[in-house]
XYZ file of C-alpha atoms in Angstrom:
566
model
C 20.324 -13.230 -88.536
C 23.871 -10.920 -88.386
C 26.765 -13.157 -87.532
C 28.868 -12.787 -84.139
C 31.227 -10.632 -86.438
C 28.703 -8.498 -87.897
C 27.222 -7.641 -84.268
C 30.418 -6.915 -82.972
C 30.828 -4.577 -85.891
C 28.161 -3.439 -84.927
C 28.516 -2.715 -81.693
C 32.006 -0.779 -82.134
C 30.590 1.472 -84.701
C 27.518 2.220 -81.657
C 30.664 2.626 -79.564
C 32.273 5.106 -81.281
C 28.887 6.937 -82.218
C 28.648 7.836 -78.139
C 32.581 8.674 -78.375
C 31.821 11.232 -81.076
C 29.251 12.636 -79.024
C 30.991 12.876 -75.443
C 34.030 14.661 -77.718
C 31.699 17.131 -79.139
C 29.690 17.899 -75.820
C 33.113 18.307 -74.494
C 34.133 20.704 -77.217
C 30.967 22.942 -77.031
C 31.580 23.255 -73.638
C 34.641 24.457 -74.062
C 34.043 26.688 -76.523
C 30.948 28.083 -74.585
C 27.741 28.303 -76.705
C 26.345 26.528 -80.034
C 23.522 26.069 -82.369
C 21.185 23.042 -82.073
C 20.828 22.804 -85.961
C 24.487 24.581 -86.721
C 27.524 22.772 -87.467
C 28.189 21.658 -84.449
C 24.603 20.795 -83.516
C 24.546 19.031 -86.862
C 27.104 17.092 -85.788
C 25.933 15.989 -82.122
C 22.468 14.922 -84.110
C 24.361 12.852 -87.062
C 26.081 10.808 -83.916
C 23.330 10.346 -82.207
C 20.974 9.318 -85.147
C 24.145 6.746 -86.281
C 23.614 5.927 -82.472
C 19.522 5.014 -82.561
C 19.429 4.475 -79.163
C 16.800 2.126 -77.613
C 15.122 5.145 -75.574
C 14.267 7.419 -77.949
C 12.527 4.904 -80.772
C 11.649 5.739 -84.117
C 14.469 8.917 -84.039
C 15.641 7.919 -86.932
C 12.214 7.700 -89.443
C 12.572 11.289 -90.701
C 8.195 12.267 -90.634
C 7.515 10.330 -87.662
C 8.123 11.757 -84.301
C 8.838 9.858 -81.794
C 6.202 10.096 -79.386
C 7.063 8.192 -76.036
C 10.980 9.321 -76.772
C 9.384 12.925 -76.669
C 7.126 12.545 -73.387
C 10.364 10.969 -71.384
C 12.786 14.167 -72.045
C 10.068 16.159 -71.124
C 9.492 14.862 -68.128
C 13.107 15.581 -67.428
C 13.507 18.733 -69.090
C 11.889 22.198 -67.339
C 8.287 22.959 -68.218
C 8.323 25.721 -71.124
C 11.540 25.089 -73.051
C 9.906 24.535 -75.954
C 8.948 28.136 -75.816
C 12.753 29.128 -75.317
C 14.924 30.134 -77.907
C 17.837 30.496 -75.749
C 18.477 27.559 -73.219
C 21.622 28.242 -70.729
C 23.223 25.548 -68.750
C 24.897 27.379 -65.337
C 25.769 26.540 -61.727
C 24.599 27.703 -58.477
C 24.707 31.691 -59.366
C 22.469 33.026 -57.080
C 19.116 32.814 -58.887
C 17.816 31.106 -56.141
C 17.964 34.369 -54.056
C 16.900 36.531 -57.011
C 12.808 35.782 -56.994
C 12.587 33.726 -60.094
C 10.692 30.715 -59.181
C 12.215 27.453 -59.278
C 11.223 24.618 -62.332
C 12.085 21.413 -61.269
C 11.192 18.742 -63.750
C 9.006 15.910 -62.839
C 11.506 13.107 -63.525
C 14.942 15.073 -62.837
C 15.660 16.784 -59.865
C 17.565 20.174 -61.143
C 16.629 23.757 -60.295
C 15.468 25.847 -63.508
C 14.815 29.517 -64.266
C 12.615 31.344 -67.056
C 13.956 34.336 -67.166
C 12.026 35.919 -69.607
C 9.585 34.695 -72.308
C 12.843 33.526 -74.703
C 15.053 32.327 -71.909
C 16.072 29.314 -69.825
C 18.377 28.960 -67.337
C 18.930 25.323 -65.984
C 21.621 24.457 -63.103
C 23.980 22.001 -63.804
C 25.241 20.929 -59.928
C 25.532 17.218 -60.487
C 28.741 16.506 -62.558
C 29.321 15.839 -66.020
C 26.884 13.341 -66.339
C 24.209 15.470 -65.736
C 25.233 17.715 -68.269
C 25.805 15.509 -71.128
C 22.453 13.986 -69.945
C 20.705 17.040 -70.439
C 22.595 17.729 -73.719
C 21.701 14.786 -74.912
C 17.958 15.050 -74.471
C 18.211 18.560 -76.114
C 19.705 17.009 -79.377
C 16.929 14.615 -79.243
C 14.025 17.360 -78.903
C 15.694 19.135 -81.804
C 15.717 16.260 -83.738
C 11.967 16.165 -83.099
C 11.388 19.931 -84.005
C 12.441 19.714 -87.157
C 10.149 17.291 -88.271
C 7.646 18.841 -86.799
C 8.700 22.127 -88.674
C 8.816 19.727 -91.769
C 5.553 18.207 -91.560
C 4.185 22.153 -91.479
C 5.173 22.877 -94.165
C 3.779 22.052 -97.862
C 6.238 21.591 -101.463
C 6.049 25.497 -101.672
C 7.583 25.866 -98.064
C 4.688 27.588 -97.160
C 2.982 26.797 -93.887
C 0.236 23.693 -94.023
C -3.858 23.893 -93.061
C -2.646 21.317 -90.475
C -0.361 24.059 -89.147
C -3.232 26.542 -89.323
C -5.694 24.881 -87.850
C -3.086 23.801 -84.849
C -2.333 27.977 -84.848
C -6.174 28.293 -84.301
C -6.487 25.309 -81.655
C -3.501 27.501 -79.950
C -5.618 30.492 -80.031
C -8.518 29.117 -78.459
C -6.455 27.699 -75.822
C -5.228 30.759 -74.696
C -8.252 32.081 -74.668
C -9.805 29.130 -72.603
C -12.509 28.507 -75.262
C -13.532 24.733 -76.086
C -12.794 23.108 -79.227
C -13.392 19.459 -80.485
C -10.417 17.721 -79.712
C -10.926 14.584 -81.957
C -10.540 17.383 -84.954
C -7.718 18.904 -83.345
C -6.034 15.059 -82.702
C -6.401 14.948 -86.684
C -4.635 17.537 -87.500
C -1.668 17.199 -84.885
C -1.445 13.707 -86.090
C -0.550 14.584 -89.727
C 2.098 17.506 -88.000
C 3.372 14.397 -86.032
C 3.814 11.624 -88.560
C 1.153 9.414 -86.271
C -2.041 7.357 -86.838
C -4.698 9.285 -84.623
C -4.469 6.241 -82.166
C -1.189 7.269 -81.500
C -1.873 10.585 -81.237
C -4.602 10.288 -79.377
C -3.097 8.003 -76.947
C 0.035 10.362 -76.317
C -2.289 13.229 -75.691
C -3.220 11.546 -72.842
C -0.053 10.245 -71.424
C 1.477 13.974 -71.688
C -2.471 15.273 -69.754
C -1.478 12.715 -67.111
C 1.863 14.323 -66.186
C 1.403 17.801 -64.469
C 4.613 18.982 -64.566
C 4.956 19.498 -68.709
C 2.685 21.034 -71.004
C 0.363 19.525 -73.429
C 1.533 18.091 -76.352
C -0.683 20.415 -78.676
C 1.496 23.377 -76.891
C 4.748 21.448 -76.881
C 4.505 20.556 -80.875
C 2.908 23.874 -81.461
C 5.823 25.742 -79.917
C 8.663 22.953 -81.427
C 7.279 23.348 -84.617
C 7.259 27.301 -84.644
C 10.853 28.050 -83.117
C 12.184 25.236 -86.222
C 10.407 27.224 -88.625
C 11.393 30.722 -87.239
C 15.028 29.540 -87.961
C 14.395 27.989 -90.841
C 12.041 30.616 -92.646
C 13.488 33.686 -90.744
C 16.926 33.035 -89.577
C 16.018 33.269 -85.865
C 18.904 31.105 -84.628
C 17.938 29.380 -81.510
C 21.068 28.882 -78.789
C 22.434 26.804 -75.904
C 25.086 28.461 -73.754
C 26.984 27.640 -70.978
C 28.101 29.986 -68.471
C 31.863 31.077 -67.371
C 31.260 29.646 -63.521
C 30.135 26.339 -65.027
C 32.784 25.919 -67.312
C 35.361 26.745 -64.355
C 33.274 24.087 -61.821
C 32.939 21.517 -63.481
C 34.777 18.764 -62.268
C 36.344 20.513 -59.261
C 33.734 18.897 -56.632
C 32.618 22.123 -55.263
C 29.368 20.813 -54.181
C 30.415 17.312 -53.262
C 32.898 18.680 -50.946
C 29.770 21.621 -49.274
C 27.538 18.750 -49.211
C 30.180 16.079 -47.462
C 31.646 18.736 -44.707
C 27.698 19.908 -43.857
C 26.524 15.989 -43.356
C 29.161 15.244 -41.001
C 29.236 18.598 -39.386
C 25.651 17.548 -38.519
C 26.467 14.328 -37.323
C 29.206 15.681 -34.938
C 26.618 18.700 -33.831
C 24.700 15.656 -32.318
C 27.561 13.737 -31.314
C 26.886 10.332 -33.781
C 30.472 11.026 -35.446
C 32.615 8.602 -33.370
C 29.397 5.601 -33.375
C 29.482 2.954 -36.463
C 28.306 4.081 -40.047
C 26.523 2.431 -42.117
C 26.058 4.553 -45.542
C 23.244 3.548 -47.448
C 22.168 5.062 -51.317
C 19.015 4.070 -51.518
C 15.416 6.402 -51.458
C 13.889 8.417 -49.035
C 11.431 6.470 -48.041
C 12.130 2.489 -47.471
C 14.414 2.563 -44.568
C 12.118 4.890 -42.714
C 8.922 2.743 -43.730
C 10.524 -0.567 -42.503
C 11.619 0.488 -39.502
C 8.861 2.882 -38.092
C 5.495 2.322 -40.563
C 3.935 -0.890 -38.202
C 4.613 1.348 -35.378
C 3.560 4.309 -36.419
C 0.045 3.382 -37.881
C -1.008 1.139 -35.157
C -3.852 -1.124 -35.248
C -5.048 -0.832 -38.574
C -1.860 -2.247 -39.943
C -0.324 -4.670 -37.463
C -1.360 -7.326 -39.275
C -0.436 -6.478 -42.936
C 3.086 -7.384 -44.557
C 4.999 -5.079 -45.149
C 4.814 -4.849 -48.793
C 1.181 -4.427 -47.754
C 1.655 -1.329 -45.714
C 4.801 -0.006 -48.378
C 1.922 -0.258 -51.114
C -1.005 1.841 -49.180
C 1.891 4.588 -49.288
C 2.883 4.472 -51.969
C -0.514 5.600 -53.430
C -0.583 9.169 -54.364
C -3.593 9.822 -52.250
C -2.058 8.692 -49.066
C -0.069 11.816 -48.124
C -1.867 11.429 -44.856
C -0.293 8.065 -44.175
C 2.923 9.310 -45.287
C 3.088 12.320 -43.037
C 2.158 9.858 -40.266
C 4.979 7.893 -40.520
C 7.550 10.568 -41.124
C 6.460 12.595 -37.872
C 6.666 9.339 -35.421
C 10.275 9.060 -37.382
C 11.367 12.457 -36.554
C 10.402 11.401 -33.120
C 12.192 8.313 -32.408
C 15.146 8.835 -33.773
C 15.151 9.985 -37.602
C 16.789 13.574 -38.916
C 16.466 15.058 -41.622
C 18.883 16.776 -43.457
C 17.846 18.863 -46.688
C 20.220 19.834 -49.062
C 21.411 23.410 -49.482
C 24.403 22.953 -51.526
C 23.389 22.496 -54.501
C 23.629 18.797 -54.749
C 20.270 18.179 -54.547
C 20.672 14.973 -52.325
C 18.601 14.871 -49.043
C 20.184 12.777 -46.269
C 18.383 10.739 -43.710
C 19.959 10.014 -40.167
C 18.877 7.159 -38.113
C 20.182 7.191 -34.099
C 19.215 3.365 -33.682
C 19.964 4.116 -29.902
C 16.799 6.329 -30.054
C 14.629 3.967 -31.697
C 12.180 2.198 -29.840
C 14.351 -1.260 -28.617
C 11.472 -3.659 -29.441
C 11.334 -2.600 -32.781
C 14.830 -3.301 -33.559
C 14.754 -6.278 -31.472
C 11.856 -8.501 -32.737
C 11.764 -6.850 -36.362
C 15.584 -7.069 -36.954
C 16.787 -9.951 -34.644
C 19.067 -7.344 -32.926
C 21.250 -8.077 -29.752
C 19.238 -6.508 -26.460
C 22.822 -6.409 -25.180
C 23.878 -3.685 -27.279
C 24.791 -0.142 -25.725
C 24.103 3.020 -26.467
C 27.939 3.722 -28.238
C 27.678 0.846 -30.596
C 24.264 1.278 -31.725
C 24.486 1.711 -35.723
C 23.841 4.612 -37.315
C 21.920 4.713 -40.487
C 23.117 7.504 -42.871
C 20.435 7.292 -46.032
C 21.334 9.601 -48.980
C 19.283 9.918 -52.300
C 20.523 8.152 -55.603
C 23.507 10.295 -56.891
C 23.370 10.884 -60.445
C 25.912 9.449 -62.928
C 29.478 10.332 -62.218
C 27.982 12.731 -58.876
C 28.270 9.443 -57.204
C 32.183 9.456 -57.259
C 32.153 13.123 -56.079
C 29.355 12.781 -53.211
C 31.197 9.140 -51.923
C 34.306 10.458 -52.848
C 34.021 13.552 -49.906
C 32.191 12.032 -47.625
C 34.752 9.356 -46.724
C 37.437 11.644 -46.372
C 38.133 12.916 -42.444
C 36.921 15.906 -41.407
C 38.388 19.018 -40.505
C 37.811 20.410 -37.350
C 40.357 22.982 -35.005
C 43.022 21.340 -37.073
C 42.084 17.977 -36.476
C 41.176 15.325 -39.035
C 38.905 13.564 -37.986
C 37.941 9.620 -39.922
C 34.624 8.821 -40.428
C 33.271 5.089 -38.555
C 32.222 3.959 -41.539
C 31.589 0.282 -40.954
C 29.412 -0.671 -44.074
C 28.463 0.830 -47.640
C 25.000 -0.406 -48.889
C 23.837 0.736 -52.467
C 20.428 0.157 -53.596
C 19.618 1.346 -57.048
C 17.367 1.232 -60.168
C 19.166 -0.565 -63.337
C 18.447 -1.924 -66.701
C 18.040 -5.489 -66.343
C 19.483 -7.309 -70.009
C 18.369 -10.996 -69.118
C 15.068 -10.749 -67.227
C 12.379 -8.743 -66.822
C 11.016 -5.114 -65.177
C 11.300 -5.976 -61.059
C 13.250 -8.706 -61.149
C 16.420 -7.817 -58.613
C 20.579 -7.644 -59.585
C 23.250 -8.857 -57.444
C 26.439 -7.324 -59.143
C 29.686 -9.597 -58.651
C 31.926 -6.650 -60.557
C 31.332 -2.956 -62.033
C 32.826 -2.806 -65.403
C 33.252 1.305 -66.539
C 31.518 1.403 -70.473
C 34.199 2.551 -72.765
C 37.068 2.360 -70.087
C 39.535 0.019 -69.044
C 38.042 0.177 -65.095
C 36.953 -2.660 -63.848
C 35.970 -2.923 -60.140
C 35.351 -6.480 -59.007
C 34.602 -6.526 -54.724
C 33.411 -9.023 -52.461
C 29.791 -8.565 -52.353
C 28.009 -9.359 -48.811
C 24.413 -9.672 -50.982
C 24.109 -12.730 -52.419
C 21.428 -14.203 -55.008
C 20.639 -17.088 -52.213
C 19.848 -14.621 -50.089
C 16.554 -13.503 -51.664
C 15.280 -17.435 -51.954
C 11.470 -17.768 -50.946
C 11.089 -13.960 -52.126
C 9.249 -15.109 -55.487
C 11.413 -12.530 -56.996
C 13.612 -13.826 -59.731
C 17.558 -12.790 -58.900
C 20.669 -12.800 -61.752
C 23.940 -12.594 -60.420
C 27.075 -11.094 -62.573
C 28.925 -8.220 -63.944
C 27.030 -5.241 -64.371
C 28.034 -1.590 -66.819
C 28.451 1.653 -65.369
C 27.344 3.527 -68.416
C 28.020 7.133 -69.415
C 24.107 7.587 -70.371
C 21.133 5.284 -70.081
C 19.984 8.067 -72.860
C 22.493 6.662 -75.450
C 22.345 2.588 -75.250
C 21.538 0.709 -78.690
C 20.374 -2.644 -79.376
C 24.010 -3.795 -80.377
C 25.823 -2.293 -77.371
C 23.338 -3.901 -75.083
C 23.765 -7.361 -76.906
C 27.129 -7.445 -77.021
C 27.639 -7.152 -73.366
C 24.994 -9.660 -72.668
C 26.686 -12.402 -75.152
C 30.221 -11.210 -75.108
C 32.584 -12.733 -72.769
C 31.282 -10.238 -70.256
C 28.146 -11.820 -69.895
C 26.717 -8.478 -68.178
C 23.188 -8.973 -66.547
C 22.143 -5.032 -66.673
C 23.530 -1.670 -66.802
C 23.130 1.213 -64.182
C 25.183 5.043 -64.116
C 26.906 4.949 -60.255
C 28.253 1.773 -59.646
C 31.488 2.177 -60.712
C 31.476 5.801 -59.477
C 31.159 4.644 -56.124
C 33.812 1.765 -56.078
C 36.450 4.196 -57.242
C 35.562 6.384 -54.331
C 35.364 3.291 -52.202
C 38.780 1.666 -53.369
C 40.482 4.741 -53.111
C 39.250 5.530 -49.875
C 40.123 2.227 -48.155
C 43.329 0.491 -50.242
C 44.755 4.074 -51.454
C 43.989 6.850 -48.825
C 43.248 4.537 -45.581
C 40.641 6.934 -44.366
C 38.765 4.214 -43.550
C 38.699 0.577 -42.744
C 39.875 -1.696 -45.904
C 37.262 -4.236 -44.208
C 34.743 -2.287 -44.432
C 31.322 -4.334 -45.867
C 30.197 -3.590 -49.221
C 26.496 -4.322 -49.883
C 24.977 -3.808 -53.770
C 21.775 -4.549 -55.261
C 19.415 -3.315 -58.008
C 16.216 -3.908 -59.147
C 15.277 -3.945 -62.822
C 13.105 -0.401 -63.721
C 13.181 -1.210 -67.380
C 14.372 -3.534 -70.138
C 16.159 -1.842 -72.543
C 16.080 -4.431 -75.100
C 12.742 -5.698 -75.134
C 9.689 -3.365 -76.747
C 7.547 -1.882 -74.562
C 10.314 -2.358 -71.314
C 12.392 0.654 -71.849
C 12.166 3.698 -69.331
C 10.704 5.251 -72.287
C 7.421 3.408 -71.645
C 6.670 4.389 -68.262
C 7.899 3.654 -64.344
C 7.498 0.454 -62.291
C 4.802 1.939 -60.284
C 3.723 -0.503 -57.734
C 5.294 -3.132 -59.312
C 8.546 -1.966 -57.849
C 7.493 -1.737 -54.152
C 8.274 -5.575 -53.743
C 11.680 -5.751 -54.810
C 12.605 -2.491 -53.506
C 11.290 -3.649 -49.731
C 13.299 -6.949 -49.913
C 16.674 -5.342 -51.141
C 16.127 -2.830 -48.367
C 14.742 -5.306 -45.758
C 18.296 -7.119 -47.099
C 20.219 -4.675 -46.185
C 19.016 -3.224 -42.859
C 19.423 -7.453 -41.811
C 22.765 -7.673 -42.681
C 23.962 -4.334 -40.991
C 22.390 -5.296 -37.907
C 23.752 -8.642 -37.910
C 27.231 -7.455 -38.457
C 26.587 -4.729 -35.797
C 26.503 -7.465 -33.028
């Protein structure tokens, strides 16, 4: 057992692992281009191997490769760049009008272009978390080619029958002929490090997800890139691009998305009615208010975790669409995003929604008119430090003939996904204080949710300071511990919160544009925990599980901005 003074040790040595790393990604971009396994690259993958972070496993072991490490940057990465040699990291240049068709990864909602059969081109329009996320997973799939290009390779550095026989399995692939896949599991299981259990079972988690390849392509194609540079001094390359390098930072599509929301909203004259701004998904708001209504009599008499659950199947589209087109009728709007931002927005006019469902469902006062009816303005999670841009513009007053024009915002409800560190996946997060990882900001506020509040739910609730972290990617064991036991006594770890307060605080104690009352709602619910075995995002999504706390924090919220709306 290490001492208090050996963990904290510990921990600051983790700490100034991710500091190496955030200086080098900072470098490389500034310089503009690098090698994976150069110098630099070198570098980025000492750090992050000193680092060991919880996600990505056994990273460390040198033969083994770690497997469920490898199938969650996949599933955030573009299909095919394991086939690229060149991977280039750009903004919004056009490619979306050029007739190269769009790869958006599974888990990771960014635009990417193969360009041709040794190039990718992935937009970076979310900040600089988004790139150093995506660097970050690129370091760690590097890592994992060159054991791969090890394990190929016999004492004479001359290519293994393993390797041959995976060359062969390749072949018949491509040609759509069968082959016996227990053999072929064999073999890819001595190129990977892995029992044939393992192997087996990661074949089928990477068949299960149809946005990535399979992993006999994606090791094939790892392993023979590594070995091309190795063996023939084809030097594989990430880039990033002038227009990048000059936008970054400068909250160009923040500031496109902001002014186009709340152009919309004054198109349909909701500017001037009370805001309520709510981060949260796409789909709970508009399944608590309208799903009861909108499927009628086969559902009036189910809960509504009941009803959330039936669509939240995957075969359900049909229930889905249901409820979205009585939505768009009473009241909803849509609003998808063409800046670049990739956050959708969802508009609620509660003066258009049927009165009896706000009434009886939300306790709402029948004497309300049509001018102080709420309005619901839903956005998609922001990513990382996109969260400070996107809240950031959109409080700010609008332009319009020379007029500024303040936003109503009355209340600002956040709803996210976090890393519990004292409970388990589902349990729900009441943050009392965002404290910035590696920073001296720390945003305590007076939080309207409180653990009490979710009593009867059969949830369990913790209630404390939570991290804004730079990376959920680059956690350890020690980091995580030592804000759980430290004086901080943090009860998870998300990527916005913080973002947002500053955005907030600024907006209402610095810049005035808007109300310093306004009502500040946060709450989280637990998608992984990152330091127990078996809990981290690495090992898979809530699923289902998560439709029960994400329908009470939401059911939470939508009660206490109708209450305050009377």
């Amino acid at each position: 057992m290490h001492s208090e003074t050996e963990k904290r040790s510990r921990a600051h040595v983790s700490r100034a692992a991710i500091e190496r790393l955030y200086i080098e990604m900072r470098h490389l971009l500034m310089r503009g281009s690098y090698k994976p396994v150069g110098r630099s690259g070198e570098s980025m993958r000492e750090a992050l191997l000193l680092l060991n972070p919880q996600i990505y496993g056994s990273m460390a072991d040198p033969e083994k490769v770690e497997l469920e490490g490898l199938l969650y940057v996949f599933q955030r990465l573009p299909r095919d760049i394991e086939q690229c040699r060149y991977i280039k990291l750009i903004s919004r240049e056009g490619l979306e009008a050029a007739g190269f068709p769009a790869i958006v990864p599974s888990k990771r909602r960014r635009n990417c272009y193969r360009i041709d059969d040794e190039q990718m081109y992935i937009e970076m329009t979310r900040g600089r978390s988004d790139v150093y996320d995506i660097l970050t997973h690129l370091t760690f799939m590097y890592n994992e080619a060159e054991k791969i290009g090890r394990n190929s390779l016999n004492n004479r550095k001359e290519y293994n029958r393993a390797w041959s026989m995976l060359e062969k399995i390749m072949e018949r692939k491509k040609d759509e002929e069968e082959f016996n896949e227990e053999i072929a599991t064999t073999y890819l299981s001595i190129l990977l490090g892995r029992t044939f259990a393992e192997t087996a079972h990661a074949c089928k988690e990477f068949g299960n997800t149809s946005k990535i390849n399979d992993l006999f392509t994606i090791v094939y194609h790892l392993g023979k890139l590594s070995n091309e540079e190795r063996l023939d001094k084809q030097d594989r390359e990430i880039s990033f691009s002038a227009a990048l390098r000059e936008k970054l930072g400068h909250h160009v599509y923040g500031e496109q998305w902001a002014n186009g929301v709340k152009s919309f909203l004054i198109s349909k004259e909701l500017y001037e009615r009370p805001l309520h701004i709510i981060s949260a998904n796409m789909h709970s708001v508009m399944n608590l208010l309208f799903a009861r209504k909108a499927l009628k009599k086969d559902f009036q008499q189910k809960s509504i975790n009941e009803i959330a659950s039936e669509l939240s199947r995957p075969s359900n589209d049909h229930l889905r669409d249901k409820v979205s087109s009585y939505a768009l009728r009473n009241g909803m709007y849509e609003i998808e995003d063409q800046s670049g931002t990739n956050i959708p927005v969802q508009i609620f006019d509660c003066a258009k929604i049927p009165l009896d469902d706000l009434f009886t469902e939300w306790d709402l006062d029948p004497g309300f008119d049509g001018n102080s009816m709420p309005v619901l303005f839903v956005m998609d999670y922001a990513f990382g430090e996109q969260a400070y841009e996107t809240m950031d513009e959109l409080l700010k007053p609008y332009e319009e003939n020379g007029k500024k024009l303040s936003v109503q915002v009355s209340s600002i409800n956040i709803m996210g996904k976090a890393g519990i560190l004292c409970g388990d996946k589902g349990d729900i997060m009441i943050p009392t204080a965002h404290v910035f990882e590696g920073t001296a900001d720390n945003y305590p506020f007076r939080n309207q949710v409180r653990a009490r509040d979710f009593q009867g739910s059969g949830l369990n609730v913790y209630e404390g300071p939570m991290i804004t972290v730079l990376g959920t990617s680059l956690q350890n064991e020690d980091i995580l511990r030592y804000f759980l036991k430290s004086s901080w006594r943090a009860i998870g770890l998300e990527m916005e919160g913080a973002h947002y307060q500053k955005a907030i605080q600024a907006a209402s104690k610095i810049r005035k544009s808007i109300s310093p009352n306004v009502k500040l709602r946060y709450a989280y619910y637990a998608s992984d925990n990152p330091l127990k075995t078996g809990s981290t995002l690495a090992s898979g999504s809530l699923g289902l599980e998560g439709v029960k706390p994400t329908y009470a924090i939401t059911s939470l919220l939508l009660k206490g901005i109708f209450k305050s709306s009377r």
